[in-house]
Coordinates of N, CA and C in Angstrom, one line a residue:
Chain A
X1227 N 11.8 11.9 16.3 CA 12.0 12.0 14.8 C 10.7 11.6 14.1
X1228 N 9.9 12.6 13.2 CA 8.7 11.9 12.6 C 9.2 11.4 11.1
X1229 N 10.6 11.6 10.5 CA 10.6 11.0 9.2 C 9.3 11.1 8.0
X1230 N 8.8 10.1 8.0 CA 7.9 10.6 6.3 C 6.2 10.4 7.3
X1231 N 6.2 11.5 7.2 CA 4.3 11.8 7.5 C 3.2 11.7 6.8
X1232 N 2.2 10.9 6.5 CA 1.3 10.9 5.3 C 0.2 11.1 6.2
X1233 N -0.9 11.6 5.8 CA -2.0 11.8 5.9 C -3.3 12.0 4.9
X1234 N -4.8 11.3 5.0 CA -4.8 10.6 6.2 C -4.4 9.4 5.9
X1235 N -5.2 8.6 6.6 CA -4.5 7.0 7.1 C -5.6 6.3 6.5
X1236 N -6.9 6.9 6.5 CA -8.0 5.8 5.6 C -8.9 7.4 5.0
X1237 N -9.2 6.5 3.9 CA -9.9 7.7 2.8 C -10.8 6.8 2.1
X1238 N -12.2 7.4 2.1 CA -13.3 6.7 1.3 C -14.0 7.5 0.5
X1239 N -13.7 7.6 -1.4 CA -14.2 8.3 -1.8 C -15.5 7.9 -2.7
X1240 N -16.1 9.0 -3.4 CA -16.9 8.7 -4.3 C -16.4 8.3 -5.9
X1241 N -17.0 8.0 -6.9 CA -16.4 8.2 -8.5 C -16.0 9.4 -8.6
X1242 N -15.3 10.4 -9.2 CA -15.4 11.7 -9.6 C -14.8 12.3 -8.8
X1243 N -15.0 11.8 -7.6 CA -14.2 12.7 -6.6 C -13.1 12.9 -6.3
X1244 N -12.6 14.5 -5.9 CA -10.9 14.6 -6.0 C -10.5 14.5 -4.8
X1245 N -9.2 14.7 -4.4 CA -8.5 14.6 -3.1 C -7.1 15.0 -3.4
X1246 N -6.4 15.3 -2.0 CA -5.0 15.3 -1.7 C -4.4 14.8 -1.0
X1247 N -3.7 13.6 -1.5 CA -3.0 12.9 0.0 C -1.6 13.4 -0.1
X1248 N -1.4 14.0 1.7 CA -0.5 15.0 2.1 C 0.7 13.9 2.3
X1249 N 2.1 14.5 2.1 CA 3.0 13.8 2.7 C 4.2 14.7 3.0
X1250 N 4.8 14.7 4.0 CA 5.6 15.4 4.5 C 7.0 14.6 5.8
X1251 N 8.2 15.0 4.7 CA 9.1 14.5 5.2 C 10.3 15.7 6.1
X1252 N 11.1 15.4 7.6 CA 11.5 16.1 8.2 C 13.3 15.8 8.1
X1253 N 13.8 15.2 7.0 CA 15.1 14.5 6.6 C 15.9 15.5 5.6
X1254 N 15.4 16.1 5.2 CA 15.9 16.8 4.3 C 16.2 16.2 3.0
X1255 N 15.7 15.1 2.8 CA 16.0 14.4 1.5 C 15.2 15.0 0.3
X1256 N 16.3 14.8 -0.6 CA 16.5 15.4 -2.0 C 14.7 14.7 -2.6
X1257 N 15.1 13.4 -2.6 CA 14.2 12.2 -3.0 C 13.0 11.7 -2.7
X1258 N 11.9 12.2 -3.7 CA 10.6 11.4 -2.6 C 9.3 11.1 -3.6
X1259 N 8.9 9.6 -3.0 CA 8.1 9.4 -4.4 C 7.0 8.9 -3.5
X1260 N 5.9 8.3 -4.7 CA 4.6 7.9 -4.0 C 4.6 6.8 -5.0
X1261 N 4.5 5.1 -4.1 CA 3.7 3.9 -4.6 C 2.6 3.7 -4.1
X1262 N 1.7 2.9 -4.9 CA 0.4 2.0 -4.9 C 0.7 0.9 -4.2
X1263 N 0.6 0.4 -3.5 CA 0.5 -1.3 -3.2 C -0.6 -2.3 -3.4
X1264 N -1.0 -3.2 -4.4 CA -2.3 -4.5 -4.6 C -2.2 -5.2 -4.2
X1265 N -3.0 -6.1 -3.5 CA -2.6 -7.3 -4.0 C -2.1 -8.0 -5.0
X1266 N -0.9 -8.8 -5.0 CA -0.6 -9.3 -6.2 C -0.1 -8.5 -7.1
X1267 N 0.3 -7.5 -7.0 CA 0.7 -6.4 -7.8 C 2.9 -6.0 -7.3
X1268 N 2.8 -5.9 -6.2 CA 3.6 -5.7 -5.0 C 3.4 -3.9 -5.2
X1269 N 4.8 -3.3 -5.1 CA 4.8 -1.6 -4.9 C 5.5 -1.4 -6.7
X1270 N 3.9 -0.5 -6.8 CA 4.4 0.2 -8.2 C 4.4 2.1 -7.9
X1271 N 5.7 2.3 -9.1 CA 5.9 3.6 -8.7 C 4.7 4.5 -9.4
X1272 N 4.0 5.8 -8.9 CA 3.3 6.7 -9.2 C 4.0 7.8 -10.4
X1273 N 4.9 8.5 -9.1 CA 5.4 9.7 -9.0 C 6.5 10.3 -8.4
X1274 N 7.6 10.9 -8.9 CA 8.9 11.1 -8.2 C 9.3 12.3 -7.8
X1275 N 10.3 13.0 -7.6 CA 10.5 14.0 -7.8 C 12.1 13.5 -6.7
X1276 N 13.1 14.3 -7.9 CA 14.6 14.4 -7.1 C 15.0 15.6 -6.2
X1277 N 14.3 16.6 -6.5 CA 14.3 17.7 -5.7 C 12.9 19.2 -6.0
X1278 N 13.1 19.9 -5.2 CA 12.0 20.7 -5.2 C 12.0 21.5 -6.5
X1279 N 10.9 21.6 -7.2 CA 10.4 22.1 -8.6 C 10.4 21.3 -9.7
X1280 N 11.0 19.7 -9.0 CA 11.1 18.7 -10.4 C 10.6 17.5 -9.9
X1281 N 9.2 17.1 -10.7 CA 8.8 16.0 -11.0 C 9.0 15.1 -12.0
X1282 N 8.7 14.2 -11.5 CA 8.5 12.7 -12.9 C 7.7 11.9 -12.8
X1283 N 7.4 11.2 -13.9 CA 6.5 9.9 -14.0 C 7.3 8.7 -14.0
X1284 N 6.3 7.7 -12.6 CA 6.7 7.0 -12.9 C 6.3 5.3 -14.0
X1285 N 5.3 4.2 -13.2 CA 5.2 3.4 -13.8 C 3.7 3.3 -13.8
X1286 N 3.2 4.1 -13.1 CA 1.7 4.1 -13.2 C 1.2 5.8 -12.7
X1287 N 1.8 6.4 -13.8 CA 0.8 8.3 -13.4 C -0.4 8.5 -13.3
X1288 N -1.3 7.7 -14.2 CA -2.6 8.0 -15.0 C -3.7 8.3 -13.9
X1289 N -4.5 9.4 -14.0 CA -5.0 9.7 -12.5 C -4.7 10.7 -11.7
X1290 N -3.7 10.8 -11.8 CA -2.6 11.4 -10.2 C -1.8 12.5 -10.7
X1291 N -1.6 13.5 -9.7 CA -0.9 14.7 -10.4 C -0.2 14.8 -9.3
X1292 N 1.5 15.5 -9.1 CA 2.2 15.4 -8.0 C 2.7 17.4 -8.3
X1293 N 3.4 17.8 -7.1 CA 3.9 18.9 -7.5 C 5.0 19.0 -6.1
X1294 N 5.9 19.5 -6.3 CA 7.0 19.8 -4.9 C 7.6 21.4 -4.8
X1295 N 6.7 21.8 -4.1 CA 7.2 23.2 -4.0 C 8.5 23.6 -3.3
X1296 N 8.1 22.6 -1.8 CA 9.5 22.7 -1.2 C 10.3 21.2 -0.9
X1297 N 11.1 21.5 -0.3 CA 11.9 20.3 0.0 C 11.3 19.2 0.9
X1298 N 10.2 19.3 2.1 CA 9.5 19.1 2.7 C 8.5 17.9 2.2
X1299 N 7.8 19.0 1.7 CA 6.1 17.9 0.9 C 6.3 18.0 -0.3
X1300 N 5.5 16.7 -0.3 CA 5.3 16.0 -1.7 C 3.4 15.7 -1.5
X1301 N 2.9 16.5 -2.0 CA 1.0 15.8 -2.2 C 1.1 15.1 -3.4
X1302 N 0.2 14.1 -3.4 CA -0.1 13.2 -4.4 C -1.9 13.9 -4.7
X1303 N -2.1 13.9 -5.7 CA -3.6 14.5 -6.1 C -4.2 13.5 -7.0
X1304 N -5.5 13.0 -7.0 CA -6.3 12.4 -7.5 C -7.5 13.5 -7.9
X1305 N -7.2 13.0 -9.3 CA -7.8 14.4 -10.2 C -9.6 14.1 -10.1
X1306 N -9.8 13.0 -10.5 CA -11.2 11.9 -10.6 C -11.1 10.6 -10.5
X1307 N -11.8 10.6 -8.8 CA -11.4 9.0 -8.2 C -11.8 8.0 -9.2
X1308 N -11.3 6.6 -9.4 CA -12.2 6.0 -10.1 C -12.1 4.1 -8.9
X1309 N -12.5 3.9 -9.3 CA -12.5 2.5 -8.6 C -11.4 1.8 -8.7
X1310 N -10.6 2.0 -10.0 CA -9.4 1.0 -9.8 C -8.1 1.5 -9.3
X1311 N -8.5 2.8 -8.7 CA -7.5 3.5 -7.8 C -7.9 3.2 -6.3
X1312 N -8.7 2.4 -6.1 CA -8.5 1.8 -4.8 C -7.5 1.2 -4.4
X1313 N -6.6 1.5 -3.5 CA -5.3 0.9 -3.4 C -4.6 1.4 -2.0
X1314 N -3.8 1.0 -1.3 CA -2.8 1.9 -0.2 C -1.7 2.6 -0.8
X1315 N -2.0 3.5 -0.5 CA -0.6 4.3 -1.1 C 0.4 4.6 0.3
X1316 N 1.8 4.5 -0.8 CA 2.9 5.1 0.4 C 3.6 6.2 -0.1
X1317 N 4.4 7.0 0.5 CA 5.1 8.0 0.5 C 6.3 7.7 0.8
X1318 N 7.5 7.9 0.0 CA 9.0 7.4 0.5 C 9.7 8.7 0.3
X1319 N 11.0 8.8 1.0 CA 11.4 9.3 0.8 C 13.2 8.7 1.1
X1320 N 14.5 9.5 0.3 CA 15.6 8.8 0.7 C 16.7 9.8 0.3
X1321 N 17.8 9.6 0.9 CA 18.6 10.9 0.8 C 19.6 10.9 -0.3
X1322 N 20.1 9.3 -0.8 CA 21.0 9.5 -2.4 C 20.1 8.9 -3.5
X1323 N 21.1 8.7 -4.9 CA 20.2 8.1 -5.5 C 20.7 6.6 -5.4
X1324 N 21.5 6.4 -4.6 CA 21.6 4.6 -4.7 C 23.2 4.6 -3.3
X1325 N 22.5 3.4 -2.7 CA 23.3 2.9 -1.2 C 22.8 3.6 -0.4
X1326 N 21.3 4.1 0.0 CA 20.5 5.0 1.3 C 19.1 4.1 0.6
X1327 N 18.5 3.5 1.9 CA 17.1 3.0 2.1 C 16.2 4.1 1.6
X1328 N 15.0 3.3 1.6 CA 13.9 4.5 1.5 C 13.0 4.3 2.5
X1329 N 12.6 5.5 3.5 CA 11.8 5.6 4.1 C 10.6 6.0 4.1
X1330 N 9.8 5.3 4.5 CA 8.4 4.7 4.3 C 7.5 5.1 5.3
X1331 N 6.5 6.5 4.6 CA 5.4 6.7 5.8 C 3.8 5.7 5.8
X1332 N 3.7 5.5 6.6 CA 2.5 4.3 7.2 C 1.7 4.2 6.5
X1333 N 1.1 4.7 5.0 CA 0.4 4.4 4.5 C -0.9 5.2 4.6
X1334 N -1.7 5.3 3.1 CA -3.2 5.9 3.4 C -4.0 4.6 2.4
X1335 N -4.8 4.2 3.3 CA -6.3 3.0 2.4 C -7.1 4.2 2.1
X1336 N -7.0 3.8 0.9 CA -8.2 4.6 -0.4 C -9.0 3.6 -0.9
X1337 N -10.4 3.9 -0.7 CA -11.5 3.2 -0.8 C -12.0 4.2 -1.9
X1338 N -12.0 3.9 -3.6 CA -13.4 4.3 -4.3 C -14.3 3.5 -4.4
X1339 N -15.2 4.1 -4.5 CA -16.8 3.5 -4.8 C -17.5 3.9 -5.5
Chain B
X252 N 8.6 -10.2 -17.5 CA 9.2 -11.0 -15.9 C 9.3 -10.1 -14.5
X253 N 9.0 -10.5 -13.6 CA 9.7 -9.3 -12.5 C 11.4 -9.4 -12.6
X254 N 11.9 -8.3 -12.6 CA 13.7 -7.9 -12.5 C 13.6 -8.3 -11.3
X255 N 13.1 -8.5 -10.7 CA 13.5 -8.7 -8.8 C 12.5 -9.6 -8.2
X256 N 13.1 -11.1 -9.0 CA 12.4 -12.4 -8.1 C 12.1 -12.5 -6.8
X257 N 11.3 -13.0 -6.3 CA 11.9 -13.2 -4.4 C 11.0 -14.2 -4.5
X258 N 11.6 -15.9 -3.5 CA 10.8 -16.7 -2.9 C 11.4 -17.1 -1.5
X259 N 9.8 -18.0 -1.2 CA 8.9 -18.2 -2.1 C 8.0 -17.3 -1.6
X260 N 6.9 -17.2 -2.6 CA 5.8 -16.2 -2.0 C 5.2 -16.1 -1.0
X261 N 4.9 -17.3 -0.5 CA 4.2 -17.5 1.3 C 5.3 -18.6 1.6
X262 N 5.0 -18.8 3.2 CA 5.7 -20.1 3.7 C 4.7 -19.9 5.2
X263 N 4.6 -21.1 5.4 CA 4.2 -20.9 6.7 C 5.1 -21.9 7.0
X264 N 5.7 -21.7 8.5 CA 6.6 -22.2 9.4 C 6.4 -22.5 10.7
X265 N 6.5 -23.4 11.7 CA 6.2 -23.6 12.6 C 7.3 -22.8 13.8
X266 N 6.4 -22.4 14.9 CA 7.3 -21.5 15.5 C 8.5 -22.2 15.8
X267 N 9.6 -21.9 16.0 CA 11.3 -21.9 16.4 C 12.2 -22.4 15.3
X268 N 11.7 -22.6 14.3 CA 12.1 -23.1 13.0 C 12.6 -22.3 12.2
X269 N 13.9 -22.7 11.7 CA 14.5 -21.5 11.0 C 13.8 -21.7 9.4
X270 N 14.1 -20.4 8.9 CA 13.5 -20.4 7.6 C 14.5 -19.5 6.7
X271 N 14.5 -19.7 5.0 CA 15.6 -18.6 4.4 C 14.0 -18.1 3.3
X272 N 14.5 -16.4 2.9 CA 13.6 -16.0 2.0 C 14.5 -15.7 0.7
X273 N 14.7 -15.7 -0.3 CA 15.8 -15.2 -1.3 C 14.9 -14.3 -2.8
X274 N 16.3 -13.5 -2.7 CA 15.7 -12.0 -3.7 C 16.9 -12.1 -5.0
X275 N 16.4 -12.6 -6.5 CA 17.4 -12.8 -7.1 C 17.1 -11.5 -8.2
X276 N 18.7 -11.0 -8.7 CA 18.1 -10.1 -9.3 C 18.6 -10.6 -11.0
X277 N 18.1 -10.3 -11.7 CA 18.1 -10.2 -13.3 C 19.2 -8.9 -14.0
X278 N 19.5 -8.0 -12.9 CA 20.1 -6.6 -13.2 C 21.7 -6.5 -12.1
X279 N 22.5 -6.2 -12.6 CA 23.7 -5.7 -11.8 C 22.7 -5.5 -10.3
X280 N 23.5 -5.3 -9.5 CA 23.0 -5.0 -8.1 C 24.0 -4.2 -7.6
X281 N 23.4 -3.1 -7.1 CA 24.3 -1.9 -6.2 C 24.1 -2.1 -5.2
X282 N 23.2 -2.2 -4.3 CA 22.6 -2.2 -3.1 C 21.0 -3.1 -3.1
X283 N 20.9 -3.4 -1.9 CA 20.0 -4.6 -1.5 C 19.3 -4.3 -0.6
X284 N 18.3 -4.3 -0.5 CA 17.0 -3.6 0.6 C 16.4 -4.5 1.2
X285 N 16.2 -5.1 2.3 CA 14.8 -5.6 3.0 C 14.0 -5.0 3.5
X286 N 12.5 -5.5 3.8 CA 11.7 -4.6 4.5 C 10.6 -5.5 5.0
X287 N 10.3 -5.2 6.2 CA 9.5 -5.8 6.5 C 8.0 -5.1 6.8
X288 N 6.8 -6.0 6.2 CA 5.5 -4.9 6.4 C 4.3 -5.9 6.9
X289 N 4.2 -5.2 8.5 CA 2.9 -6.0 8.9 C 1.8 -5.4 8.5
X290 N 0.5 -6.2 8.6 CA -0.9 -6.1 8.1 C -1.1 -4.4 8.1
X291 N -1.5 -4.0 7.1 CA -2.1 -2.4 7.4 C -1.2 -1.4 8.1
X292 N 0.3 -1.4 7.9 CA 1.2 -1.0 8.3 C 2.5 -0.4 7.4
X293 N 3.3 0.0 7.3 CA 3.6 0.9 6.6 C 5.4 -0.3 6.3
X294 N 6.2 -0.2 5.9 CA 7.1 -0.8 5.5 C 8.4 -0.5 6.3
X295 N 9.0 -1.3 7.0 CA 9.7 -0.9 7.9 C 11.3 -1.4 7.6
X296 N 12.4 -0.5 7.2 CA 13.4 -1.2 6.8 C 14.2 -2.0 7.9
X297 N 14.8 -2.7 7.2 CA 15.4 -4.4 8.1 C 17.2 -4.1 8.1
X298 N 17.5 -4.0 6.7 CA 18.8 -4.1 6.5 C 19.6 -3.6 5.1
X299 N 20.4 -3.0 4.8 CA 20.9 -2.7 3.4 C 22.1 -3.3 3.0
X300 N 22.3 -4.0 2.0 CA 23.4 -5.0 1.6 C 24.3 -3.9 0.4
X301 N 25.5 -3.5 0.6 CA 26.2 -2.9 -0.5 C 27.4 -3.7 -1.4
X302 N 28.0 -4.4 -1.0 CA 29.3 -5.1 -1.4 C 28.7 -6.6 -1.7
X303 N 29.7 -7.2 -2.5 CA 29.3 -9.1 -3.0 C 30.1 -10.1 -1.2
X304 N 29.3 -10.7 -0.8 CA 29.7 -11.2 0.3 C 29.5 -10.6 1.9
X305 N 28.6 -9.5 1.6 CA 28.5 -8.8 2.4 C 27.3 -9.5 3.6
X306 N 27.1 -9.6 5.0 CA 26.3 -10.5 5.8 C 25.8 -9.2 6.8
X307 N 24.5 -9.1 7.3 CA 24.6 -8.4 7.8 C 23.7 -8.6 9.2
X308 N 23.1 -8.8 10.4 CA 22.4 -9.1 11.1 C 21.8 -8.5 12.0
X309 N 20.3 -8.2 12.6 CA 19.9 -7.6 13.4 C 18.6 -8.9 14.4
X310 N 19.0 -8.5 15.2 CA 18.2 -9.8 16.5 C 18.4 -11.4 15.6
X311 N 17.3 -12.0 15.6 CA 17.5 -13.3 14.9 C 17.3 -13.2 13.5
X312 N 17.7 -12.1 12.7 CA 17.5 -12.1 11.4 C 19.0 -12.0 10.8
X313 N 19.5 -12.6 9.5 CA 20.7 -12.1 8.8 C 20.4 -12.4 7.5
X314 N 21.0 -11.0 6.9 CA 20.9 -10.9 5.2 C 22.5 -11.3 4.8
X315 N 22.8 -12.0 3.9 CA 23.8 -11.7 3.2 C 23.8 -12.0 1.6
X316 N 25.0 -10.6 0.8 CA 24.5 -10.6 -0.5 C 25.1 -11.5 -1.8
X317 N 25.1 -12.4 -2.4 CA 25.9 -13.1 -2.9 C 26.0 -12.6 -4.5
X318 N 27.4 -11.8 -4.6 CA 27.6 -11.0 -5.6 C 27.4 -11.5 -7.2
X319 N 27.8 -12.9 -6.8 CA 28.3 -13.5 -8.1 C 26.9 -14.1 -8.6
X320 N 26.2 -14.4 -8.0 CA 24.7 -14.5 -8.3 C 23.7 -13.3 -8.4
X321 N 23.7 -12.5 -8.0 CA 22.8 -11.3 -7.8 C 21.9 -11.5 -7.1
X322 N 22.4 -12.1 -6.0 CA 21.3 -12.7 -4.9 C 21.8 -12.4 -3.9
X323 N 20.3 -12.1 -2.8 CA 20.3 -11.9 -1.7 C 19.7 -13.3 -0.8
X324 N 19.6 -13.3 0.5 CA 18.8 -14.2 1.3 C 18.8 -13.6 2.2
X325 N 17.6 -13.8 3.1 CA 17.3 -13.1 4.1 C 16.9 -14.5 5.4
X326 N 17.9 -15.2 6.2 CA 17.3 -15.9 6.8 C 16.9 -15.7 8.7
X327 N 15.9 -16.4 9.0 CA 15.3 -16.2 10.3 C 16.1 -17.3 11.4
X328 N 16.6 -17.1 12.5 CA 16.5 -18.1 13.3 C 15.9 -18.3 14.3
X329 N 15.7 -19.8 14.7 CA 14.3 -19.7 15.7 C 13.3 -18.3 15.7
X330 N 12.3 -19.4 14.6 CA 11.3 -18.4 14.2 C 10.2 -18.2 15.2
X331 N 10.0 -16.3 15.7 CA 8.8 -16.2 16.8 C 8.1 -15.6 15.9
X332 N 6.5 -15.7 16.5 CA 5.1 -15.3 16.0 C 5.2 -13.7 15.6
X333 N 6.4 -12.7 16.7 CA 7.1 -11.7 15.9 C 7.1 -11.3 14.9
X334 N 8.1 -12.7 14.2 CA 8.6 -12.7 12.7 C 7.9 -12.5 11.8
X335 N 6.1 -12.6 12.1 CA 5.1 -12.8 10.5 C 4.8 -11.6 10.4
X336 N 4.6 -11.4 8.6 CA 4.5 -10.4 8.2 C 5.2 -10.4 6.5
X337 N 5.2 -9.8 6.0 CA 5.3 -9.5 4.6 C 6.9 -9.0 4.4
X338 N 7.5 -9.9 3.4 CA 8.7 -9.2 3.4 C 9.6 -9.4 2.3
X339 N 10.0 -8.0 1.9 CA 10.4 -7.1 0.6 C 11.3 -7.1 0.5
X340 N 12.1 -7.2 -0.4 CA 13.5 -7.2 -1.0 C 13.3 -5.8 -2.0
X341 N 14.1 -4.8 -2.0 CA 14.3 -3.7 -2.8 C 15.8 -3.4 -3.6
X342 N 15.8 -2.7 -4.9 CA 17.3 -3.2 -5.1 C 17.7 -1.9 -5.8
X343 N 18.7 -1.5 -6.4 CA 19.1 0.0 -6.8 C 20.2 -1.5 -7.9
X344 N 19.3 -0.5 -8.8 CA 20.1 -1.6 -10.4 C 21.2 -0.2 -11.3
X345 N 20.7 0.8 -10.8 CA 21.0 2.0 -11.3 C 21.2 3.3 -10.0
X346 N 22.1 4.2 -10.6 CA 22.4 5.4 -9.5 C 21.0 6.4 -9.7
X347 N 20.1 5.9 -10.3 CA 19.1 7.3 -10.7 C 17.9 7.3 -9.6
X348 N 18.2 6.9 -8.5 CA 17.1 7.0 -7.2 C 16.0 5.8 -7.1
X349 N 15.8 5.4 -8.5 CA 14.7 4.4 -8.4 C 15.5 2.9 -7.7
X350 N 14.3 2.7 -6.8 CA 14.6 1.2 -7.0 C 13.2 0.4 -7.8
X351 N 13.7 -1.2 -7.9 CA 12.9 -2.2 -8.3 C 13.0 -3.1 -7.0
X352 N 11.7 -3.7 -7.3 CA 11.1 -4.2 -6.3 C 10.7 -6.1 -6.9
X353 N 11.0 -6.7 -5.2 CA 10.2 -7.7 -5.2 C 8.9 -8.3 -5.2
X354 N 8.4 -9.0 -5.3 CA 6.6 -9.4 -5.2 C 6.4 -9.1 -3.8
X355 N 7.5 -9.9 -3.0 CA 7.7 -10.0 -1.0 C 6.8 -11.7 -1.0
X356 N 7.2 -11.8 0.5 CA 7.4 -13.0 0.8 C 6.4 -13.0 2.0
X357 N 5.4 -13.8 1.9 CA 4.4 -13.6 3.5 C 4.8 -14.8 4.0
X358 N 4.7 -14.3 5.2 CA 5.9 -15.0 6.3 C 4.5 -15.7 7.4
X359 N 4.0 -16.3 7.7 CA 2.9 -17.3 8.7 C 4.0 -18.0 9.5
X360 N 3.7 -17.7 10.9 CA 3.7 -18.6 12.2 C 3.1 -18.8 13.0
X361 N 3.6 -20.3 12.8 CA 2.1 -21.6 13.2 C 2.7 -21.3 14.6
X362 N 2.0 -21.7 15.8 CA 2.2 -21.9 17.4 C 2.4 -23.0 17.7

C-alpha cells in the first residue's frame, strides 16, 4: 500500500524560481490538502480540494497555486520562490469530512535562497 | 489563541517513566487525532477518539477523550527511547474536512 506519495523529499531553490511539488494518493479519497510545517508555527493549511475540479484556500495560499484534475494528484506549485517559503511541506489526504484520520505523505524540505 | 491547546510543549522524561500529553479544545469536538512525527519524517497516525469517554490503546500508549471538557490526553507507559518524537493532537470541530491543529508536544528520552 503506498497511500499519499510526495515528491521530492528535499528541494533547494533559487529566489524567483518555480517548481512542482508532486503528490499522489492511491485511496481513493475525495479529500486532499497541502500544509507548511515551522518551527513554532505547528501545520498550517495551504490548499484543499474536496474532490477533483474543486479547489480552495486555505490559511496561508499566497505564493502557491494548487489544481486537481483527477482523483489521484494533487501538485502544489510555487509560482516565485521566496525565502520565507522555506518550509516542509506535507500532503494529506482522507476519505470523509470528519471521523477518518488524515494521511500523511513523508514530507518535501524546501530550501529558498 | 490556538483553538487546539496541547501541553506541555517539551518534556523530557527519564526512560521507563510514565508521562501524560493533553489536547484541550476551545471548539465542540467531533473527533480527536494523534500523531506522532519523528525528526525529518512525515506524521504518523497513533489513534482517533470519536465519542465523550472514549479510551483507546496501542502497545504502551492510551488516548482517552473526556467529553465534558473537550479534552483529550494521550499517556505513555514505561517510557522507551522509541517513544521520542513530536506529538500532534488534530481535531474535526466541524463536518467540512478541515481539521485544527495543536502546536505538538516534543517528547525527549533521557537513558
Amino acid at each position: 500500500n503506498a497511500g499519499v506519495t510526495q515528491t521530492p523529499k528535499f528541494q533547494v531553490l533559487k529566489t524567483g524560481q518555480s517548481m512542482t511539488l508532486q503528490c499522489a494518493q492511491d485511496m481513493n479519497h475525495e479529500y486532499m490538502s497541502w500544509y507548511r510545517q515551522d518551527p513554532g508555527m505547528g501545520l498550517r493549511l495551504i490548499h484543499y480540494s474536496v474532490g477533483a475540479g474543486i479547489t480552495d484556500q486555505g490559511e496561508v495560499p499566497n505564493g502557491y497555486n494548487v489544481s486537481r484534475s483527477t482523483t489521484e494528484d494533487f501538485p502544489l506549485r510555487l509560482l516565485s520562490a521566496a525565502p520565507s517559503q522555506t518550509s516542509v511541506y506535507f500532503c494529506a489526504s482522507r476519505s470523509d469530512s470528519y471521523n477518518s484520520p488524515l494521511h500523511f505523505g513523508n514530507g518535501t524540505r524546501l530550501t529558498v535562497t | 489563541s490556538q483553538e487546539l491547546e496541547q501541553s506541555p510543549q517539551s518534556l523530557i522524561v527519564q526512560e521507563g517513566k510514565n508521562l501524560t500529553i493533553n489536547c484541550t479544545s476551545s471548539k465542540t469536538l467531533y473527533g480527536l487525532y494523534w500523531y506522532k512525527q519523528k525528526y525529518g519524517e512525515g506524521l504518523i497516525f497513533l489513534m482517533m477518539l470519536q465519542k465523550g469517554g472514549e479510551e483507546k490503546s496501542h502497545e504502551k500508549i492510551t488516548a482517552k477523550l473526556d467529553e465534558k471538557k473537550q479534552q483529550s490526553s494521550l499517556h505513555i507507559t514505561a517510557s522507551q527511547p522509541s517513544h521520542a518524537g513530536i506529538y500532534l493532537c488534530g481535531a474535526d470541530v466541524d463536518s467540512n474536512y478541515q481539521l485544527i491543529w495543536g502546536a505538538g508536544t516534543k517528547l525527549i528520552i533521557k537513558p
